[in-house]
Amino acid sequence: MKNRNIDIDDLIEIVKKGGKVSTGIDVYNQNKILLLARDVMVTRVKALEIIKENGVKKVPLITGENSGIWDEKGKAIQIEGDKPKGLKELKSDFSPVHADAGIEKKLMEIEEIKKMAGENYKASKKCIRKAFDDTKASGGQFDHNEVSSHVKKLYDFLAATNNPFSYLSKEILSFDDYLYNHSINVCATATTVLNKFNDNFSAVINKHLNAENKKRGQNLVKKPDNNEQVNSYKCFLESELQDISLGFFLHDIGMVMVPEDIKNKSGKLTDQEYDTVKRHSKELGITIMEKNKLNNPFLMNTVKYHHAPIFEGEERCYPLDRIPADINLYVKICRLADIFDAMTSKRSYKEAGNQINVVTEVFRMYAKKDNLLQFILHSFISSIGIYPPGSIIFLRNGQMGYVLESSGPLVLPFTDTSGNTLKTKPDPIDISTPGIDSLFLVDMNRSVKKPLDVYDCLPSYLKPKTAA
Ligand SMILES: [Fe+2]
Ligand SMILES: [Fe+2]
């Protein structure tokens, strides 16, 4: 069986003469509306004209036992290249499908970001592994200047991209070294959320300040483009953001001192074991910070309070010496990122949770608690995206799709409705397109249960080429 793309005009010509065609593959228009089912035998020109009117100039076709092109005598027509044999050359105004070029470009972009993300991840892992190993070997000392200079570089990369490590599809790759990966993932997610929060929150404050100043006839800062003067309040300065990012990176450093048998226990922890784990933040983590003379409050607060309650009445949190209102907002962001990573990571006692379900779950847990948390949550959702790039979703028609962009989302289907990997690369679907057929919406009731099964279904052009 071979995949072809036949000019629609050639097919019309054949059917006009009494021939017939069965494509063996579903034919869609650019909006992913099914125009012709794979097993339908087309004997009427009208059916092909409708397909042509829908903008399809090349029809995908697989020649097989029950699919192909036949002449008016029922004899199978051979195909040379993409041209039915014996048919006179027809002038075609076909040019390469722009959408396909668009996908190639997008996939190349994703591949490029994946490559950069992979390199950054590798360097981060080397850095955190060394810091944690040194801490353990020395009883608390590590080269914090080295870590700090690495995190500055990592911060620049994270600030220039949007949640880049989501492209590494961690639900597909296995995690052996949870603590190293967790530290990097929390840093990446929390830094992205913090930057988003800083921009959004600062913009809201500036809007209010400027409105107030306008009323009073005062302005504060010069805007370079038109000399109009505006406020430029920033919730956090660049140097503060870098320090906070370092805190995210090191938030669990105290876990290094927790006995391995407790950390790797596959069953439920006893109360006593849980109490030992709880020491990793306020006690062990802070001791390590102090031993290294790291008394920056951004670091100290994050290490100490990243498991503290972030709304009134939140359970299973520690320490409890600060009320939620007094927990710094960057610590609250760290906590959300921490939960998100823990829930989406594979551990010795559980499978990795599906990212979409986890985002929904985090939203459900923390929505409508207080205004600031609502604002943080908004930044969290918009940073991660309900459908993170690189994640896999099901459409209501049963197809599986690869998320190219969170907004929309823009999805590239890669299986047919029965779950078989598509032989040809289809056009991406923007799920937010007004009036889109409901069959192409995301099926919220289905999620990827076995990541490895999905991995096996992925066409080669979507398989991750970078490993975390
Ligand atoms: Fe922790
Ligand atoms: Fe953590």
CSV table of C-alpha atoms and ligand atoms in Angstrom, one decimal:
chain,number,residue,atom,x,y,z
A,1,MET,CA,0.0,0.0,0.0
A,2,LYS,CA,1.3,3.4,-0.9
A,3,ASN,CA,0.3,6.9,0.0
A,4,ARG,CA,-0.5,9.3,-2.8
A,5,ASN,CA,-1.9,12.7,-3.3
A,6,ILE,CA,-3.9,12.8,-6.5
A,7,ASP,CA,-5.1,16.0,-8.2
A,8,ILE,CA,-8.9,16.3,-7.6
A,9,ASP,CA,-9.2,17.3,-11.3
A,10,ASP,CA,-7.7,14.0,-12.4
A,11,LEU,CA,-10.2,12.1,-10.3
A,12,ILE,CA,-13.1,14.2,-11.6
A,13,GLU,CA,-11.9,13.4,-15.1
A,14,ILE,CA,-11.9,9.7,-14.4
A,15,VAL,CA,-15.3,9.6,-12.7
A,16,LYS,CA,-16.8,11.7,-15.5
A,17,LYS,CA,-15.8,8.9,-17.9
A,18,GLY,CA,-17.6,6.3,-15.7
A,19,GLY,CA,-14.7,5.4,-13.5
A,20,LYS,CA,-14.7,5.2,-9.6
A,21,VAL,CA,-12.5,6.0,-6.7
A,22,SER,CA,-12.2,4.9,-3.1
A,23,THR,CA,-9.5,6.8,-1.2
A,24,GLY,CA,-8.8,4.3,1.6
A,25,ILE,CA,-8.2,7.3,3.9
A,26,ASP,CA,-10.5,10.0,5.3
A,27,VAL,CA,-10.5,13.3,3.4
A,28,TYR,CA,-10.9,16.5,5.4
A,29,ASN,CA,-11.0,20.2,4.5
A,30,GLN,CA,-8.7,22.7,6.3
A,31,ASN,CA,-11.2,23.0,9.2
A,32,LYS,CA,-11.0,19.3,9.7
A,33,ILE,CA,-14.6,18.7,8.5
A,34,LEU,CA,-14.8,15.2,7.1
A,35,LEU,CA,-15.6,15.4,3.4
A,36,LEU,CA,-15.2,11.8,2.3
A,37,ALA,CA,-14.9,8.7,4.5
A,38,ARG,CA,-12.1,6.3,3.6
A,39,ASP,CA,-14.3,3.4,2.6
A,40,VAL,CA,-16.8,5.2,0.4
A,41,MET,CA,-16.7,4.3,-3.3
A,42,VAL,CA,-17.2,7.5,-5.3
A,43,THR,CA,-19.0,7.1,-8.6
A,44,ARG,CA,-20.5,10.6,-8.9
A,45,VAL,CA,-18.7,13.7,-10.0
A,46,LYS,CA,-20.8,15.8,-7.7
A,47,ALA,CA,-19.1,14.3,-4.6
A,48,LEU,CA,-15.7,15.2,-5.9
A,49,GLU,CA,-16.8,18.7,-6.9
A,50,ILE,CA,-18.0,19.3,-3.3
A,51,ILE,CA,-14.6,18.2,-2.1
A,52,LYS,CA,-13.0,20.6,-4.6
A,53,GLU,CA,-15.3,23.4,-3.6
A,54,ASN,CA,-14.1,22.9,0.0
A,55,GLY,CA,-10.6,23.9,-1.1
A,56,VAL,CA,-9.1,20.4,-1.4
A,57,LYS,CA,-6.9,20.3,-4.6
A,58,LYS,CA,-5.0,17.1,-3.8
A,59,VAL,CA,-6.9,14.1,-2.5
A,60,PRO,CA,-4.9,11.6,-0.3
A,61,LEU,CA,-5.2,8.1,-1.6
A,62,ILE,CA,-3.9,4.7,-0.5
A,63,THR,CA,-4.0,2.0,-3.1
A,64,GLY,CA,-5.0,-1.3,-1.5
A,65,GLU,CA,-7.4,-4.2,-1.8
A,66,ASN,CA,-10.5,-2.1,-1.5
A,67,SER,CA,-9.1,1.3,-2.3
A,68,GLY,CA,-7.7,2.9,-5.4
A,69,ILE,CA,-9.0,4.2,-8.8
A,70,TRP,CA,-10.8,2.1,-11.4
A,71,ASP,CA,-11.7,3.0,-15.0
A,72,GLU,CA,-15.2,2.7,-16.6
A,73,LYS,CA,-14.6,-1.0,-17.3
A,74,GLY,CA,-13.7,-1.7,-13.6
A,75,LYS,CA,-10.0,-2.1,-14.4
A,76,ALA,CA,-7.7,-0.7,-11.7
A,77,ILE,CA,-5.8,2.3,-12.9
A,78,GLN,CA,-2.1,2.3,-12.1
A,79,ILE,CA,-0.6,5.4,-10.6
A,80,GLU,CA,2.8,6.7,-11.6
A,81,GLY,CA,4.2,9.2,-9.1
A,82,ASP,CA,1.0,10.9,-8.1
A,83,LYS,CA,-0.6,10.7,-11.6
A,84,PRO,CA,-3.1,8.1,-12.8
A,85,LYS,CA,-1.4,6.2,-15.6
A,86,GLY,CA,-2.8,6.9,-19.1
A,87,LEU,CA,-4.5,10.1,-18.1
A,88,LYS,CA,-3.4,13.0,-20.2
A,89,GLU,CA,-1.5,15.6,-18.2
A,90,LEU,CA,-3.9,18.1,-16.7
A,91,LYS,CA,-2.8,21.6,-16.0
A,92,SER,CA,-3.0,22.1,-12.3
A,93,ASP,CA,-2.8,25.3,-10.3
A,94,PHE,CA,-1.8,23.2,-7.3
A,95,SER,CA,1.0,24.6,-5.2
A,96,PRO,CA,2.4,22.9,-2.0
A,97,VAL,CA,-0.2,23.1,0.8
A,98,HIS,CA,0.6,26.1,2.9
A,99,ALA,CA,-0.8,24.5,6.0
A,100,ASP,CA,1.7,21.7,5.6
A,101,ALA,CA,4.6,24.2,5.4
A,102,GLY,CA,3.1,25.8,8.5
A,103,ILE,CA,3.2,22.5,10.4
A,104,GLU,CA,6.7,21.8,9.4
A,105,LYS,CA,7.7,25.3,10.5
A,106,LYS,CA,5.9,24.8,13.9
A,107,LEU,CA,7.4,21.4,14.4
A,108,MET,CA,10.8,22.7,13.6
A,109,GLU,CA,10.3,25.5,16.1
A,110,ILE,CA,9.2,23.0,18.8
A,111,GLU,CA,12.1,20.8,17.9
A,112,GLU,CA,14.4,23.8,18.3
A,113,ILE,CA,12.9,24.8,21.6
A,114,LYS,CA,13.1,21.1,22.7
A,115,LYS,CA,16.7,21.0,21.8
A,116,MET,CA,17.5,24.2,23.8
A,117,ALA,CA,15.3,23.0,26.6
A,118,GLY,CA,17.1,19.6,26.6
A,119,GLU,CA,20.5,21.3,26.8
A,120,ASN,CA,19.4,23.6,29.6
A,121,TYR,CA,17.8,20.7,31.4
A,122,LYS,CA,21.0,18.6,31.1
A,123,ALA,CA,23.1,21.5,32.5
A,124,SER,CA,20.6,22.1,35.3
A,125,LYS,CA,20.6,18.5,36.2
A,126,LYS,CA,24.4,18.4,36.4
A,127,CYS,CA,24.4,21.5,38.6
A,128,ILE,CA,21.7,20.4,41.0
A,129,ARG,CA,23.1,16.9,41.2
A,130,LYS,CA,26.5,18.3,42.2
A,131,ALA,CA,25.0,20.7,44.7
A,132,PHE,CA,22.9,18.0,46.4
A,133,ASP,CA,25.7,15.4,46.3
A,134,ASP,CA,28.1,17.9,47.9
A,135,THR,CA,25.6,18.9,50.5
A,136,LYS,CA,25.0,15.3,51.4
A,137,ALA,CA,28.7,14.4,51.5
A,138,SER,CA,29.8,17.4,53.5
A,139,GLY,CA,26.8,17.5,55.8
A,140,GLY,CA,25.5,20.7,54.4
A,141,GLN,CA,28.0,22.6,52.3
A,142,PHE,CA,27.8,23.2,48.6
A,143,ASP,CA,29.2,25.7,46.1
A,144,HIS,CA,26.3,28.2,46.1
A,145,ASN,CA,28.1,30.7,43.8
A,146,GLU,CA,28.2,28.0,41.1
A,147,VAL,CA,24.5,27.2,41.6
A,148,SER,CA,23.7,30.9,41.6
A,149,SER,CA,25.5,31.6,38.4
A,150,HIS,CA,23.8,28.6,36.7
A,151,VAL,CA,20.4,29.7,37.9
A,152,LYS,CA,21.0,33.2,36.4
A,153,LYS,CA,21.6,31.6,33.0
A,154,LEU,CA,18.6,29.3,33.5
A,155,TYR,CA,16.5,32.3,34.5
A,156,ASP,CA,17.4,34.1,31.3
A,157,PHE,CA,16.4,31.1,29.2
A,158,LEU,CA,13.1,30.7,31.1
A,159,ALA,CA,12.3,34.4,30.8
A,160,ALA,CA,12.9,34.3,27.0
A,161,THR,CA,10.7,31.2,26.5
A,162,ASN,CA,7.3,30.1,27.8
A,163,ASN,CA,7.4,27.1,30.0
A,164,PRO,CA,10.0,25.5,27.7
A,165,PHE,CA,10.4,22.2,29.7
A,166,SER,CA,6.8,21.3,29.0
A,167,TYR,CA,8.1,20.4,25.5
A,168,LEU,CA,10.2,17.6,27.0
A,169,SER,CA,7.0,15.6,27.5
A,170,LYS,CA,8.0,14.3,30.9
A,171,GLU,CA,4.9,12.1,31.1
A,172,ILE,CA,6.4,10.1,28.3
A,173,LEU,CA,9.9,9.8,29.6
A,174,SER,CA,10.6,8.0,32.8
A,175,PHE,CA,12.0,9.7,35.9
A,176,ASP,CA,14.7,8.0,37.9
A,177,ASP,CA,16.1,10.9,39.7
A,178,TYR,CA,13.0,12.5,41.0
A,179,LEU,CA,14.5,15.0,43.3
A,180,TYR,CA,16.9,16.5,40.8
A,181,ASN,CA,14.2,16.7,38.1
A,182,HIS,CA,11.7,18.0,40.6
A,183,SER,CA,13.9,20.9,41.6
A,184,ILE,CA,14.4,21.9,37.9
A,185,ASN,CA,10.8,21.5,37.0
A,186,VAL,CA,9.5,23.5,40.0
A,187,CYS,CA,12.1,26.2,39.2
A,188,ALA,CA,11.0,26.3,35.5
A,189,THR,CA,7.2,26.3,36.2
A,190,ALA,CA,7.3,28.7,39.1
A,191,THR,CA,9.7,31.1,37.3
A,192,THR,CA,7.4,31.2,34.3
A,193,VAL,CA,4.3,31.7,36.5
A,194,LEU,CA,6.1,34.4,38.5
A,195,ASN,CA,7.1,36.3,35.4
A,196,LYS,CA,3.6,36.1,34.1
A,197,PHE,CA,2.3,37.3,37.4
A,198,ASN,CA,4.8,40.1,37.7
A,199,ASP,CA,3.8,41.4,34.2
A,200,ASN,CA,0.0,41.1,34.8
A,201,PHE,CA,-0.1,42.3,38.3
A,202,SER,CA,2.3,45.2,37.6
A,203,ALA,CA,0.1,46.2,34.6
A,204,VAL,CA,-3.0,46.3,36.8
A,205,ILE,CA,-1.3,48.4,39.5
A,206,ASN,CA,0.1,50.8,36.8
A,207,LYS,CA,-3.3,51.2,35.3
A,208,HIS,CA,-4.7,52.3,38.6
A,209,LEU,CA,-1.8,54.5,39.4
A,210,ASN,CA,-1.9,56.2,36.0
A,211,ALA,CA,-5.7,56.8,36.3
A,212,GLU,CA,-5.2,58.4,39.7
A,213,ASN,CA,-2.3,60.5,38.5
A,214,LYS,CA,-4.3,61.6,35.5
A,215,LYS,CA,-7.0,62.8,37.8
A,216,ARG,CA,-4.5,64.8,39.7
A,217,GLY,CA,-2.7,66.0,36.6
A,218,GLN,CA,0.6,64.2,37.7
A,219,ASN,CA,2.7,61.8,35.7
A,220,LEU,CA,5.8,60.0,36.8
A,221,VAL,CA,8.0,58.2,34.3
A,222,LYS,CA,8.8,59.1,30.7
A,223,LYS,CA,7.7,56.6,28.1
A,224,PRO,CA,10.3,56.5,25.3
A,225,ASP,CA,8.0,56.2,22.3
A,226,ASN,CA,5.7,59.3,22.6
A,227,ASN,CA,7.0,61.2,25.6
A,228,GLU,CA,3.7,60.6,27.4
A,229,GLN,CA,4.6,60.0,31.0
A,230,VAL,CA,3.3,56.8,32.7
A,231,ASN,CA,4.0,54.8,35.9
A,232,SER,CA,6.3,51.9,35.6
A,233,TYR,CA,5.8,50.1,38.9
A,234,LYS,CA,7.1,46.6,39.0
A,235,CYS,CA,6.0,44.2,41.6
A,236,PHE,CA,9.5,42.5,41.6
A,237,LEU,CA,12.7,43.8,40.1
A,238,GLU,CA,14.8,41.7,37.8
A,239,SER,CA,17.5,41.0,40.5
A,240,GLU,CA,14.7,40.0,42.9
A,241,LEU,CA,13.2,37.6,40.3
A,242,GLN,CA,16.6,36.0,39.9
A,243,ASP,CA,17.0,35.5,43.7
A,244,ILE,CA,13.4,34.0,43.8
A,245,SER,CA,14.3,31.7,41.0
A,246,LEU,CA,17.3,30.5,42.9
A,247,GLY,CA,14.9,29.8,45.9
A,248,PHE,CA,12.7,27.7,43.6
A,249,PHE,CA,15.7,25.7,42.4
A,250,LEU,CA,16.8,25.0,46.0
A,251,HIS,CA,13.4,24.8,47.7
A,252,ASP,CA,13.8,21.1,48.5
A,253,ILE,CA,17.5,21.0,49.4
A,254,GLY,CA,16.6,19.8,52.9
A,255,MET,CA,15.3,16.6,51.4
A,256,VAL,CA,18.9,15.6,50.7
A,257,MET,CA,19.2,15.0,54.5
A,258,VAL,CA,16.1,12.8,54.7
A,259,PRO,CA,17.0,9.1,54.8
A,260,GLU,CA,16.8,7.4,51.4
A,261,ASP,CA,14.6,4.5,52.6
A,262,ILE,CA,11.9,7.1,53.6
A,263,LYS,CA,12.2,9.1,50.4
A,264,ASN,CA,12.0,6.0,48.2
A,265,LYS,CA,9.4,4.1,50.2
A,266,SER,CA,6.7,2.8,47.8
A,267,GLY,CA,4.0,2.4,50.5
A,268,LYS,CA,2.3,4.9,52.7
A,269,LEU,CA,4.6,6.7,55.2
A,270,THR,CA,4.0,6.0,58.9
A,271,ASP,CA,3.3,9.1,61.0
A,272,GLN,CA,6.8,9.0,62.3
A,273,GLU,CA,8.3,8.8,58.7
A,274,TYR,CA,6.0,11.7,57.6
A,275,ASP,CA,7.3,13.8,60.5
A,276,THR,CA,10.9,13.1,59.3
A,277,VAL,CA,10.0,14.3,55.8
A,278,LYS,CA,8.3,17.4,57.2
A,279,ARG,CA,11.7,18.4,58.7
A,280,HIS,CA,13.1,19.0,55.2
A,281,SER,CA,11.8,22.6,54.9
A,282,LYS,CA,11.8,24.6,58.2
A,283,GLU,CA,14.5,22.6,59.9
A,284,LEU,CA,16.9,20.8,57.5
A,285,GLY,CA,16.6,23.2,54.6
A,286,ILE,CA,17.1,26.3,56.7
A,287,THR,CA,20.1,24.7,58.5
A,288,ILE,CA,21.7,24.1,55.1
A,289,MET,CA,21.0,27.7,54.1
A,290,GLU,CA,22.6,29.0,57.3
A,291,LYS,CA,25.6,26.7,56.9
A,292,ASN,CA,26.2,28.3,53.5
A,293,LYS,CA,25.5,31.8,54.8
A,294,LEU,CA,22.6,32.1,52.4
A,295,ASN,CA,20.4,34.5,54.3
A,296,ASN,CA,18.6,36.1,51.4
A,297,PRO,CA,14.9,36.3,52.5
A,298,PHE,CA,13.7,35.2,49.0
A,299,LEU,CA,15.6,31.9,49.4
A,300,MET,CA,14.9,31.5,53.1
A,301,ASN,CA,11.1,32.1,52.8
A,302,THR,CA,10.8,29.7,49.9
A,303,VAL,CA,12.8,26.9,51.5
A,304,LYS,CA,11.0,27.3,54.8
A,305,TYR,CA,7.4,27.9,53.7
A,306,HIS,CA,6.9,26.0,50.4
A,307,HIS,CA,4.6,23.5,52.2
A,308,ALA,CA,2.8,26.1,54.3
A,309,PRO,CA,-1.0,26.6,53.8
A,310,ILE,CA,-1.8,29.2,51.1
A,311,PHE,CA,-5.5,29.6,52.1
A,312,GLU,CA,-7.3,29.5,55.4
A,313,GLY,CA,-8.0,25.9,56.4
A,314,GLU,CA,-5.7,24.1,53.9
A,315,GLU,CA,-4.8,20.7,55.4
A,316,ARG,CA,-1.7,18.7,55.5
A,317,CYS,CA,0.6,21.8,55.5
A,318,TYR,CA,3.6,22.7,57.5
A,319,PRO,CA,5.0,24.7,59.2
A,320,LEU,CA,2.0,26.5,60.6
A,321,ASP,CA,3.7,29.5,62.2
A,322,ARG,CA,2.5,31.9,59.5
A,323,ILE,CA,-1.1,32.5,58.4
A,324,PRO,CA,-1.8,32.2,54.6
A,325,ALA,CA,-2.1,36.0,54.2
A,326,ASP,CA,1.5,36.4,55.5
A,327,ILE,CA,3.0,33.8,53.1
A,328,ASN,CA,4.9,35.6,50.3
A,329,LEU,CA,3.2,35.4,47.0
A,330,TYR,CA,6.3,33.9,45.3
A,331,VAL,CA,6.2,31.1,48.0
A,332,LYS,CA,2.6,30.5,47.0
A,333,ILE,CA,3.6,30.2,43.4
A,334,CYS,CA,6.4,27.7,44.4
A,335,ARG,CA,3.7,25.7,46.2
A,336,LEU,CA,1.5,25.5,43.1
A,337,ALA,CA,4.4,24.5,41.0
A,338,ASP,CA,5.5,21.9,43.5
A,339,ILE,CA,2.1,20.3,43.6
A,340,PHE,CA,1.8,20.4,39.8
A,341,ASP,CA,5.2,18.7,39.4
A,342,ALA,CA,4.5,16.1,42.1
A,343,MET,CA,1.2,15.2,40.5
A,344,THR,CA,2.5,15.0,36.9
A,345,SER,CA,5.6,13.0,37.8
A,346,LYS,CA,6.1,9.3,37.9
A,347,ARG,CA,7.1,8.0,41.3
A,348,SER,CA,7.9,4.6,42.7
A,349,TYR,CA,4.4,4.4,44.1
A,350,LYS,CA,2.3,6.0,41.3
A,351,GLU,CA,2.0,6.8,37.6
A,352,ALA,CA,2.4,10.3,36.2
A,353,GLY,CA,-0.8,12.2,36.2
A,354,ASN,CA,-2.1,13.6,32.9
A,355,GLN,CA,-1.1,17.3,32.7
A,356,ILE,CA,-4.5,18.5,31.6
A,357,ASN,CA,-6.2,16.7,34.5
A,358,VAL,CA,-3.7,18.0,37.0
A,359,VAL,CA,-4.1,21.7,35.9
A,360,THR,CA,-7.9,21.2,36.3
A,361,GLU,CA,-7.4,19.6,39.7
A,362,VAL,CA,-5.0,22.4,40.9
A,363,PHE,CA,-7.6,25.0,39.7
A,364,ARG,CA,-10.4,23.1,41.5
A,365,MET,CA,-8.3,23.0,44.8
A,366,TYR,CA,-7.3,26.7,44.8
A,367,ALA,CA,-10.0,28.7,43.0
A,368,LYS,CA,-12.2,31.1,44.8
A,369,LYS,CA,-10.2,31.2,48.0
A,370,ASP,CA,-8.9,34.8,48.0
A,371,ASN,CA,-8.3,37.5,45.4
A,372,LEU,CA,-4.5,37.3,45.4
A,373,LEU,CA,-4.5,33.6,45.1
A,374,GLN,CA,-7.1,33.9,42.3
A,375,PHE,CA,-4.6,36.2,40.5
A,376,ILE,CA,-1.7,33.8,41.0
A,377,LEU,CA,-3.9,30.9,39.8
A,378,HIS,CA,-4.8,32.9,36.7
A,379,SER,CA,-1.0,33.3,36.0
A,380,PHE,CA,-0.5,29.7,36.7
A,381,ILE,CA,-3.1,28.5,34.3
A,382,SER,CA,-2.1,30.9,31.5
A,383,SER,CA,1.6,30.0,31.9
A,384,ILE,CA,1.1,26.3,31.8
A,385,GLY,CA,-1.9,26.4,29.6
A,386,ILE,CA,-4.9,24.0,30.0
A,387,TYR,CA,-3.3,22.1,27.1
A,388,PRO,CA,0.5,22.5,27.4
A,389,PRO,CA,2.4,22.3,24.1
A,390,GLY,CA,3.6,18.8,23.5
A,391,SER,CA,0.8,17.2,25.5
A,392,ILE,CA,-1.6,14.7,24.0
A,393,ILE,CA,-5.4,15.0,23.9
A,394,PHE,CA,-8.3,13.1,22.6
A,395,LEU,CA,-10.8,14.7,20.2
A,396,ARG,CA,-14.5,13.8,20.5
A,397,ASN,CA,-14.3,11.8,17.3
A,398,GLY,CA,-11.8,9.5,18.8
A,399,GLN,CA,-8.7,10.9,17.2
A,400,MET,CA,-5.6,11.6,19.3
A,401,GLY,CA,-3.9,15.0,18.8
A,402,TYR,CA,-0.6,16.6,19.7
A,403,VAL,CA,-0.8,20.1,21.1
A,404,LEU,CA,1.3,22.5,19.0
A,405,GLU,CA,0.1,25.7,20.8
A,406,SER,CA,-1.7,26.1,24.1
A,407,SER,CA,-3.8,29.0,22.7
A,408,GLY,CA,-6.7,27.5,20.8
A,409,PRO,CA,-5.3,24.9,21.4
A,410,LEU,CA,-3.8,24.3,18.0
A,411,VAL,CA,-3.8,20.5,17.6
A,412,LEU,CA,-2.2,18.2,15.2
A,413,PRO,CA,-4.2,14.9,15.0
A,414,PHE,CA,-1.9,11.9,14.6
A,415,THR,CA,-4.3,9.0,14.7
A,416,ASP,CA,-7.6,8.1,12.9
A,417,THR,CA,-10.8,7.8,14.9
A,418,SER,CA,-9.9,4.1,15.7
A,419,GLY,CA,-6.5,5.1,17.2
A,420,ASN,CA,-4.4,4.0,14.3
A,421,THR,CA,-1.4,6.2,13.5
A,422,LEU,CA,-2.1,8.4,10.5
A,423,LYS,CA,0.1,7.7,7.6
A,424,THR,CA,0.0,11.2,6.3
A,425,LYS,CA,0.5,14.4,8.2
A,426,PRO,CA,-2.8,16.3,8.5
A,427,ASP,CA,-3.4,20.0,8.9
A,428,PRO,CA,-3.5,21.2,12.4
A,429,ILE,CA,-6.9,22.1,13.9
A,430,ASP,CA,-7.5,25.3,15.9
A,431,ILE,CA,-10.0,24.1,18.4
A,432,SER,CA,-11.2,27.7,19.0
A,433,THR,CA,-12.3,28.2,15.4
A,434,PRO,CA,-15.9,29.5,15.6
A,435,GLY,CA,-18.4,27.0,14.3
A,436,ILE,CA,-16.0,24.1,14.3
A,437,ASP,CA,-17.7,20.7,14.2
A,438,SER,CA,-18.2,19.5,17.8
A,439,LEU,CA,-16.5,16.2,16.8
A,440,PHE,CA,-13.2,18.1,16.7
A,441,LEU,CA,-13.5,19.5,20.2
A,442,VAL,CA,-11.4,18.1,23.0
A,443,ASP,CA,-12.9,15.1,24.7
A,444,MET,CA,-12.7,16.0,28.4
A,445,ASN,CA,-13.7,12.6,29.4
A,446,ARG,CA,-10.7,10.8,28.0
A,447,SER,CA,-7.1,11.3,29.0
A,448,VAL,CA,-3.9,9.5,28.3
A,449,LYS,CA,-3.7,6.7,30.8
A,450,LYS,CA,-0.7,4.8,29.6
A,451,PRO,CA,1.9,7.3,28.3
A,452,LEU,CA,3.9,4.5,26.7
A,453,ASP,CA,0.9,3.4,24.6
A,454,VAL,CA,0.7,7.0,23.3
A,455,TYR,CA,4.4,7.0,22.7
A,456,ASP,CA,4.0,4.0,20.5
A,457,CYS,CA,1.2,5.7,18.5
A,458,LEU,CA,3.3,8.8,17.8
A,459,PRO,CA,4.4,9.2,14.2
A,460,SER,CA,8.2,9.6,14.0
A,461,TYR,CA,8.0,13.3,13.4
A,462,LEU,CA,6.4,13.8,16.8
A,463,LYS,CA,8.5,11.4,18.9
A,464,PRO,CA,10.6,13.3,21.5
A,465,LYS,CA,14.2,13.5,20.3
A,466,THR,CA,15.5,15.1,23.5
A,467,ALA,CA,15.6,13.3,26.8
A,468,ALA,CA,15.3,14.9,30.1
B,1,FE,FE,9.3,20.2,49.8
B,2,FE,FE,9.2,20.2,46.3
